XYZ file of C-alpha atoms in Angstrom:
519
model
C -0.080 -0.003 0.118
C 1.241 3.700 -0.800
C 1.947 5.280 2.315
C -0.320 8.504 2.093
C 1.769 10.855 4.203
C 4.770 10.346 2.255
C 2.692 10.590 -0.971
C 1.354 13.732 0.178
C 4.466 15.147 0.837
C 5.905 14.138 -2.571
C 3.054 15.899 -4.411
C 4.132 19.197 -2.456
C 7.559 18.469 -3.452
C 6.754 18.005 -7.063
C 4.637 21.201 -7.094
C 1.489 19.077 -7.820
C -0.106 21.042 -4.556
C 0.830 23.989 -2.738
C 1.652 23.496 0.790
C -0.143 26.749 1.353
C -2.733 27.648 -1.236
C -2.162 30.626 -2.636
C -4.917 33.573 -3.251
C -5.123 34.841 -6.620
C -6.736 38.118 -7.201
C -8.964 38.844 -10.308
C -7.202 41.372 -12.816
C -10.039 42.595 -15.072
C -7.592 44.480 -17.234
C -4.584 42.494 -17.960
C -1.541 44.258 -20.119
C 0.938 42.054 -21.845
C 4.245 42.861 -23.096
C 4.499 40.090 -25.577
C 2.195 38.138 -27.259
C 0.202 36.002 -24.517
C -1.225 33.238 -26.964
C 2.101 32.374 -28.061
C 1.302 28.612 -27.466
C -1.589 28.745 -30.178
C -4.949 27.277 -30.025
C -6.532 24.031 -30.434
C -9.748 21.911 -30.668
C -10.409 18.524 -29.795
C -12.693 15.675 -28.911
C -15.629 16.720 -31.169
C -19.171 15.684 -30.628
C -22.156 16.588 -33.113
C -23.082 19.317 -31.038
C -19.860 20.896 -30.068
C -16.014 20.328 -29.073
C -13.771 21.578 -26.720
C -11.444 24.582 -27.247
C -8.265 25.334 -25.749
C -5.481 27.987 -25.242
C -2.948 28.965 -22.608
C -1.973 32.406 -21.626
C 1.837 32.285 -21.539
C 3.819 35.256 -22.767
C 7.215 33.993 -21.647
C 6.514 30.598 -22.489
C 9.686 28.523 -21.243
C 10.130 30.196 -18.016
C 8.116 29.235 -14.726
C 4.897 30.486 -14.668
C 4.946 31.091 -18.516
C 5.755 34.837 -17.894
C 2.447 35.044 -15.747
C 1.553 36.877 -12.512
C -0.270 34.839 -9.998
C -3.675 36.155 -10.754
C -6.999 35.764 -12.427
C -7.224 36.589 -15.966
C -10.602 36.992 -18.059
C -10.474 35.171 -21.595
C -13.166 35.861 -23.826
C -13.894 33.348 -26.814
C -16.044 33.280 -29.878
C -17.141 30.538 -32.099
C -18.606 31.846 -35.585
C -19.943 29.963 -38.789
C -17.564 32.279 -40.738
C -13.843 33.460 -40.865
C -14.057 36.879 -40.554
C -16.863 36.284 -37.392
C -20.049 38.296 -38.672
C -22.227 35.384 -37.481
C -21.193 34.605 -34.314
C -23.230 31.314 -32.869
C -21.476 31.078 -29.262
C -19.420 33.088 -27.346
C -18.459 33.897 -23.308
C -15.580 34.700 -21.012
C -13.522 31.949 -19.160
C -11.132 32.561 -16.168
C -7.403 31.441 -16.697
C -6.318 30.632 -13.296
C -2.411 29.938 -11.900
C -3.586 26.724 -10.466
C -3.902 25.628 -14.230
C -1.144 27.445 -15.577
C -3.409 30.007 -17.043
C -5.058 27.155 -19.387
C -8.437 27.355 -20.757
C -10.688 24.470 -21.649
C -14.215 25.473 -23.182
C -16.918 22.742 -24.046
C -19.058 24.506 -26.505
C -22.236 22.997 -26.904
C -25.707 23.832 -28.928
C -23.775 23.687 -32.475
C -25.249 22.207 -35.953
C -23.895 18.791 -36.232
C -21.440 17.752 -39.067
C -20.160 21.527 -40.012
C -17.229 23.711 -39.803
C -16.700 26.455 -37.615
C -14.238 29.163 -36.841
C -12.978 30.160 -33.255
C -10.901 32.471 -31.645
C -9.785 33.685 -27.824
C -9.095 37.397 -26.499
C -7.377 38.657 -22.998
C -5.578 41.940 -22.395
C -6.043 43.847 -25.811
C -4.758 40.620 -27.471
C -6.418 38.160 -29.886
C -5.733 35.032 -31.536
C -6.209 34.195 -35.502
C -9.121 32.376 -36.553
C -8.671 28.636 -36.206
C -10.904 25.821 -37.812
C -13.094 23.372 -35.494
C -15.567 20.709 -36.641
C -18.307 18.871 -35.283
C -19.232 15.273 -35.980
C -22.519 14.052 -37.832
C -25.170 12.237 -35.757
C -25.092 8.644 -35.168
C -28.253 8.217 -37.086
C -26.619 9.880 -40.537
C -24.868 8.012 -43.128
C -21.953 10.155 -43.907
C -19.739 8.500 -47.177
C -16.450 10.257 -46.664
C -13.735 11.259 -43.987
C -10.170 12.027 -44.026
C -7.745 11.595 -40.912
C -4.215 11.689 -39.663
C -2.315 9.598 -37.346
C 0.473 10.944 -35.550
C 3.063 10.061 -32.598
C 6.374 10.305 -31.226
C 7.466 13.670 -31.520
C 10.874 14.539 -30.147
C 11.668 17.980 -29.947
C 15.444 17.539 -30.324
C 15.624 15.143 -32.832
C 13.881 17.011 -35.914
C 11.617 19.586 -36.752
C 7.511 19.178 -36.964
C 7.445 19.430 -40.480
C 5.524 16.554 -41.033
C 2.345 18.692 -39.566
C 2.718 21.036 -42.562
C 1.687 18.289 -44.617
C -1.062 17.179 -42.276
C -2.507 20.604 -42.360
C -2.616 20.492 -46.426
C -4.225 17.476 -46.147
C -6.933 19.297 -44.699
C -8.120 16.375 -42.520
C -11.467 16.149 -40.433
C -9.709 14.757 -37.310
C -6.324 14.286 -36.284
C -5.464 11.425 -33.976
C -2.341 11.202 -31.556
C -1.285 8.328 -29.924
C 1.029 9.135 -27.824
C 4.829 10.749 -26.981
C 3.495 14.026 -27.647
C 6.769 15.432 -25.469
C 9.900 13.411 -24.563
C 10.997 13.684 -21.322
C 14.763 12.547 -21.938
C 17.054 13.766 -24.510
C 18.715 11.240 -26.544
C 19.621 10.247 -30.235
C 21.807 11.931 -32.722
C 22.087 14.739 -35.260
C 20.117 17.006 -32.864
C 18.558 19.972 -34.350
C 17.465 21.872 -31.330
C 17.980 21.306 -27.405
C 15.452 20.775 -24.459
C 15.622 24.050 -22.407
C 15.874 22.019 -19.097
C 17.048 18.836 -17.828
C 14.592 15.697 -17.312
C 11.119 17.111 -16.143
C 10.023 15.528 -12.530
C 7.987 18.582 -11.008
C 4.798 19.932 -12.392
C 6.618 23.194 -13.384
C 9.281 21.052 -15.208
C 6.693 19.603 -17.223
C 4.762 22.592 -17.893
C 7.937 23.966 -19.160
C 8.316 20.940 -21.765
C 5.095 21.356 -22.839
C 5.243 24.675 -23.580
C 8.832 24.511 -25.776
C 7.238 21.805 -27.830
C 4.035 24.260 -28.423
C 6.125 26.723 -29.547
C 6.637 25.015 -32.554
C 5.010 26.905 -35.457
C 4.081 23.719 -37.647
C 2.366 21.667 -34.476
C 0.346 24.887 -33.754
C -0.912 25.040 -37.259
C -1.673 21.291 -37.452
C -3.830 22.414 -34.139
C -5.639 25.112 -35.358
C -6.439 23.434 -38.596
C -8.823 20.688 -37.245
C -10.202 18.892 -34.030
C -7.376 16.207 -32.455
C -8.200 13.416 -29.797
C -5.209 12.406 -28.293
C -3.926 9.776 -25.401
C -0.400 9.177 -23.736
C 2.197 6.768 -23.903
C 5.122 6.468 -21.790
C 7.452 9.839 -22.701
C 4.513 11.905 -21.135
C 5.860 10.592 -17.728
C 8.824 8.464 -17.861
C 9.864 6.071 -20.382
C 8.874 2.733 -20.484
C 6.469 3.281 -16.823
C 3.736 0.726 -16.391
C 0.862 1.659 -14.182
C 2.472 2.643 -11.130
C 5.829 1.006 -11.696
C 8.440 2.998 -12.632
C 11.275 2.024 -14.896
C 13.794 2.968 -12.368
C 12.258 1.260 -9.601
C 11.174 4.556 -7.871
C 9.639 4.845 -4.334
C 5.944 4.050 -5.771
C 4.591 7.310 -3.803
C 7.235 9.183 -5.180
C 6.387 8.209 -8.727
C 2.759 8.381 -8.555
C 3.574 11.892 -7.447
C 5.690 12.420 -10.507
C 2.899 10.937 -12.703
C 0.164 13.120 -11.286
C 2.640 16.418 -12.260
C 2.899 14.923 -15.929
C -0.867 14.189 -15.887
C -1.820 17.723 -14.923
C 0.671 19.274 -17.095
C -0.876 16.933 -20.392
C -4.295 18.148 -19.449
C -2.898 22.023 -19.366
C -1.822 21.846 -22.333
C -4.596 19.409 -24.584
C -8.054 20.305 -25.907
C -9.473 17.722 -23.445
C -12.932 17.923 -22.032
C -13.597 18.429 -18.366
C -14.150 14.865 -17.975
C -10.619 13.916 -18.272
C -9.234 16.438 -15.203
C -6.646 14.501 -13.451
C -7.263 13.443 -9.928
C -4.077 13.436 -8.739
C -2.187 10.604 -10.504
C -5.275 9.125 -12.079
C -7.545 10.197 -14.966
C -9.571 8.569 -17.305
C -8.814 9.509 -21.336
C -9.933 6.680 -22.941
C -13.241 7.407 -24.741
C -14.944 7.036 -27.839
C -16.039 9.163 -31.088
C -18.244 8.116 -33.924
C -18.323 9.974 -37.142
C -22.239 9.101 -37.989
C -22.646 5.453 -38.975
C -19.730 5.452 -40.779
C -16.783 5.209 -38.580
C -16.549 4.695 -34.442
C -13.139 5.551 -33.161
C -12.223 3.765 -29.688
C -9.125 5.791 -28.271
C -7.348 3.896 -25.591
C -4.989 4.338 -22.527
C -2.411 1.140 -22.506
C -0.027 2.866 -19.959
C -2.164 3.717 -16.703
C -3.903 0.729 -15.997
C -1.355 -2.141 -17.214
C 0.411 -4.807 -15.372
C 4.198 -4.207 -15.032
C 6.405 -5.514 -18.100
C 7.335 -9.245 -17.445
C 10.817 -10.539 -16.921
C 12.795 -6.878 -16.665
C 16.247 -6.431 -16.570
C 17.982 -7.488 -13.336
C 17.320 -4.256 -11.177
C 15.253 -2.347 -13.378
C 11.852 -1.967 -14.291
C 10.319 -1.169 -17.774
C 10.932 -3.109 -21.000
C 13.326 -5.947 -22.121
C 13.566 -8.302 -24.859
C 12.864 -11.759 -23.710
C 13.051 -15.614 -25.074
C 9.397 -16.284 -24.596
C 9.954 -19.897 -23.605
C 12.539 -18.593 -20.922
C 9.596 -16.187 -19.501
C 6.964 -17.933 -17.833
C 5.364 -14.780 -16.678
C 4.535 -13.433 -19.991
C 1.692 -16.182 -20.459
C 0.095 -15.591 -17.175
C -3.589 -14.552 -18.026
C -3.899 -12.533 -15.053
C -1.623 -9.887 -16.789
C -3.365 -6.771 -18.126
C -2.881 -4.375 -20.543
C -5.683 -2.010 -20.224
C -7.252 -3.230 -17.055
C -10.410 -4.627 -16.211
C -12.821 -1.651 -15.948
C -11.186 -0.364 -19.747
C -11.593 -3.769 -20.973
C -14.995 -4.123 -20.003
C -15.901 -0.860 -21.599
C -14.179 -1.734 -24.792
C -15.801 -4.693 -25.190
C -19.371 -2.831 -24.222
C -18.551 -0.199 -27.078
C -17.580 -2.679 -29.444
C -20.207 -4.883 -29.207
C -22.820 -2.003 -29.303
C -21.221 -0.214 -31.964
C -23.392 -0.155 -35.731
C -20.673 1.605 -37.420
C -19.911 0.468 -40.719
C -15.871 0.793 -39.651
C -14.506 0.334 -36.114
C -11.098 1.700 -35.067
C -9.329 0.921 -31.878
C -6.654 4.015 -31.465
C -4.039 3.189 -29.244
C -0.402 3.503 -28.603
C 1.470 0.184 -29.236
C 1.775 -2.510 -32.034
C -0.431 -5.273 -31.424
C 0.913 -7.685 -33.803
C 3.084 -10.824 -32.778
C 6.762 -9.312 -33.799
C 9.535 -11.954 -33.042
C 12.798 -10.873 -32.949
C 14.900 -14.006 -33.074
C 15.849 -15.078 -36.365
C 15.047 -18.634 -37.368
C 13.730 -21.318 -34.642
C 12.170 -19.977 -31.157
C 10.906 -16.594 -30.841
C 12.184 -13.375 -28.844
C 9.481 -10.720 -27.786
C 9.762 -6.924 -26.830
C 7.703 -6.881 -23.283
C 6.504 -3.289 -23.968
C 4.207 -3.765 -26.721
C 1.485 -6.077 -26.834
C 3.689 -8.711 -27.471
C 4.471 -8.580 -23.521
C 0.818 -9.237 -22.892
C -0.418 -12.019 -25.338
C -2.729 -13.324 -23.099
C -4.728 -9.646 -23.042
C -4.310 -9.316 -26.857
C -5.617 -12.933 -27.587
C -8.618 -11.954 -25.080
C -9.389 -9.106 -27.228
C -9.134 -10.383 -30.509
C -10.833 -13.583 -29.491
C -13.831 -11.146 -28.597
C -13.410 -9.039 -31.611
C -13.841 -12.485 -33.892
C -16.408 -14.000 -32.013
C -18.959 -10.835 -32.024
C -18.177 -10.329 -35.639
C -17.178 -6.809 -35.019
C -17.683 -4.963 -38.424
C -14.447 -3.949 -40.296
C -12.035 -3.915 -37.213
C -8.843 -1.642 -37.572
C -6.047 -1.179 -34.785
C -4.103 1.910 -34.968
C -0.946 2.867 -33.431
C 2.326 4.043 -33.634
C 5.456 4.002 -30.487
C 8.332 2.024 -32.654
C 9.096 4.877 -35.086
C 8.409 2.977 -38.154
C 5.804 2.375 -40.666
C 3.810 -1.139 -40.051
C 1.344 -2.919 -42.032
C 0.090 -5.929 -40.019
C -2.618 -9.036 -40.145
C -3.797 -9.894 -36.601
C -4.621 -13.462 -36.097
C -5.999 -15.352 -33.545
C -2.535 -17.583 -33.680
C 0.162 -15.532 -35.398
C 2.476 -18.919 -35.599
C -0.002 -20.666 -37.650
C -0.146 -19.414 -41.441
C -3.651 -20.514 -41.782
C -5.384 -18.880 -38.728
C -7.645 -16.490 -40.237
C -7.157 -12.619 -40.548
C -9.397 -11.064 -37.652
C -8.632 -7.595 -38.348
C -6.229 -5.287 -40.045
C -3.602 -2.971 -38.305
C -1.800 -0.064 -39.312
C 1.108 1.539 -37.414
C 2.274 5.224 -38.664
C 5.859 6.104 -38.015
C 7.205 8.803 -35.858
C 6.773 12.884 -36.732
C 10.755 12.930 -35.543
C 11.685 9.850 -33.559
C 14.550 7.908 -34.631
C 14.185 4.398 -35.116
C 16.184 1.245 -35.621
C 18.013 0.898 -39.156
C 16.033 -0.597 -41.645
C 18.864 -3.408 -41.891
C 17.943 -4.378 -38.673
C 14.146 -4.767 -39.103
C 14.464 -6.251 -42.758
C 15.593 -9.536 -41.703
C 12.981 -10.318 -39.161
C 10.339 -10.146 -41.515
C 10.801 -13.685 -42.605
C 9.737 -14.889 -39.221
C 6.734 -12.950 -39.375
C 4.661 -13.457 -42.222
C 1.707 -11.252 -40.625
C 3.597 -8.181 -41.099
C 2.918 -7.526 -44.513
C 4.824 -4.065 -44.718
C 7.759 -2.363 -42.266
C 10.091 0.070 -42.873
C 11.716 2.341 -40.618
C 13.599 4.864 -42.663
C 11.507 7.674 -42.486
C 9.611 10.306 -40.332
C 5.989 11.273 -41.106
C 2.710 10.170 -40.731
C -0.131 8.076 -41.750
C -3.195 9.671 -43.914
C -6.436 7.813 -44.200
C -9.653 8.404 -46.802
C -12.641 6.473 -45.801
C -15.838 5.529 -47.703
C -18.420 3.097 -46.520
C -16.669 0.589 -49.205
C -12.889 0.998 -48.409
C -10.356 2.456 -46.269
C -7.239 3.672 -47.858
C -3.969 4.347 -45.890
C -1.414 6.633 -47.272
C 2.146 6.310 -45.446
C 3.736 9.750 -45.531
C 7.636 9.710 -45.646
C 9.592 13.284 -44.707
C 12.439 13.361 -47.089
C 14.212 14.951 -43.725
C 13.379 16.323 -40.355
C 16.702 18.348 -40.716
C 15.249 21.186 -42.372
C 11.768 22.702 -42.123
C 11.733 23.028 -45.699
C 11.490 19.329 -46.491
C 9.385 17.288 -49.151
C 6.754 14.663 -48.271
C 6.028 11.956 -50.583
C 3.931 8.506 -50.143
C 5.926 5.537 -49.255
C 3.462 3.142 -49.936
C -0.386 3.149 -50.156
C -2.441 0.202 -48.902
C -6.508 -0.698 -48.759
C -8.898 -2.612 -46.696
C -12.175 -3.660 -48.148
C -15.407 -3.663 -46.657
C -15.805 -7.049 -44.917
C -12.595 -8.192 -45.921
C -10.049 -7.782 -42.875
C -6.437 -7.364 -44.139
C -4.841 -4.565 -45.987
C -3.436 -4.855 -49.344
C -0.928 -2.791 -51.125
C -2.048 -0.640 -53.866
C 1.146 1.349 -54.587
C 4.658 1.432 -53.547
């Protein structure tokens, strides 16, 4: 059991709660020497009647407090049918407080379904540029087209976020970000820029890290282009953490306090609804979004509730690559990736879905990946390979309930992967249950292709794997087909680098398994 007194002391020491509550005064006429909206704006988590809007006041974004005085500041907001705001349909005033880093979350409701809107914020004489949001079609509607993008793994030091230039140009209806929005650690080669503080631990540390990332102009433009839905992975807190277990085996009460700081900073910098406000080190962020009866998206959290990784390295937590035959704990049916409550929620949501296409949007690859050439098998324990019983339970459910057109989307491994998901990956005759498409990283570096390519012969269900490029995945969905373009940056060392389609795949309605349509 966690010692409550030590846990509360850790929360105070990491800045998650103040030792003595401060009384912030209202400043109704703030004045700023620099742009207070330096981190941009964002919309997210759309519904048929509305969406969540976000901004944060930070005239000096990379210093503690964002350069704001410890006072409450009114922020006005408007939503309009047009870019010049002649036809304003919703407006109001929110109050940015120091307790939440002067971030603002507006849950707009009462809007028309399935249409584009424009929004903006103002404070202290400063005003943001107009940005776009959209509402979703109603569940009863029958939309015929949807375009969305999949992004993950954006290490600030390892490259510019220029892939977002092309996501913005694509004009997607939605962007899904599946984790590692920030990186807590510095590593890699040929770095193009630097983190401005050491590895974050306190709440203020994480706020500064998010602020630095969100100053990137390409990231800001992509947020302003359309609504996002996001989930976190490990680097939003610490590499390879699992539930309350630190990779470094830190004291549980101290690590949970660090996790609380990281979760709060995540919320303060995302267009997330109030239902996702963290309660200390806990926050429910798994959710569902439906685009009429065309598609349902189930966005999962496979970090907060998972069992610790099996067979870690001696004296360490976190991931390991293990000989499957030598790690009996891998097969333990009690080990979970999603936790019991989230598993039950997902099964109920999938079973009740009437959508033509059903997308499971999560962090890590689900397909088996044998990393040992020849006889035997080696598995990396941080992905679903480390939780094979939980994976089989989920795929058994999808198969037995005949879920319509199941597609798994993920990231984490910094490579493009297109996989067939099976109940038995070792049996070539085992039927395909679902399709899986993994997007590469925005910037984070990957294994050399020379290391990946020789392993494909032992993984025939992996129909494509390429870690040479940074980029994203673009999807066009109709009632008859899902088309996926793997979009590869020529470089992330230059902001003006070109982006090309590396390969394209399609999944046909009623036929699981992605088929390559162009090289």
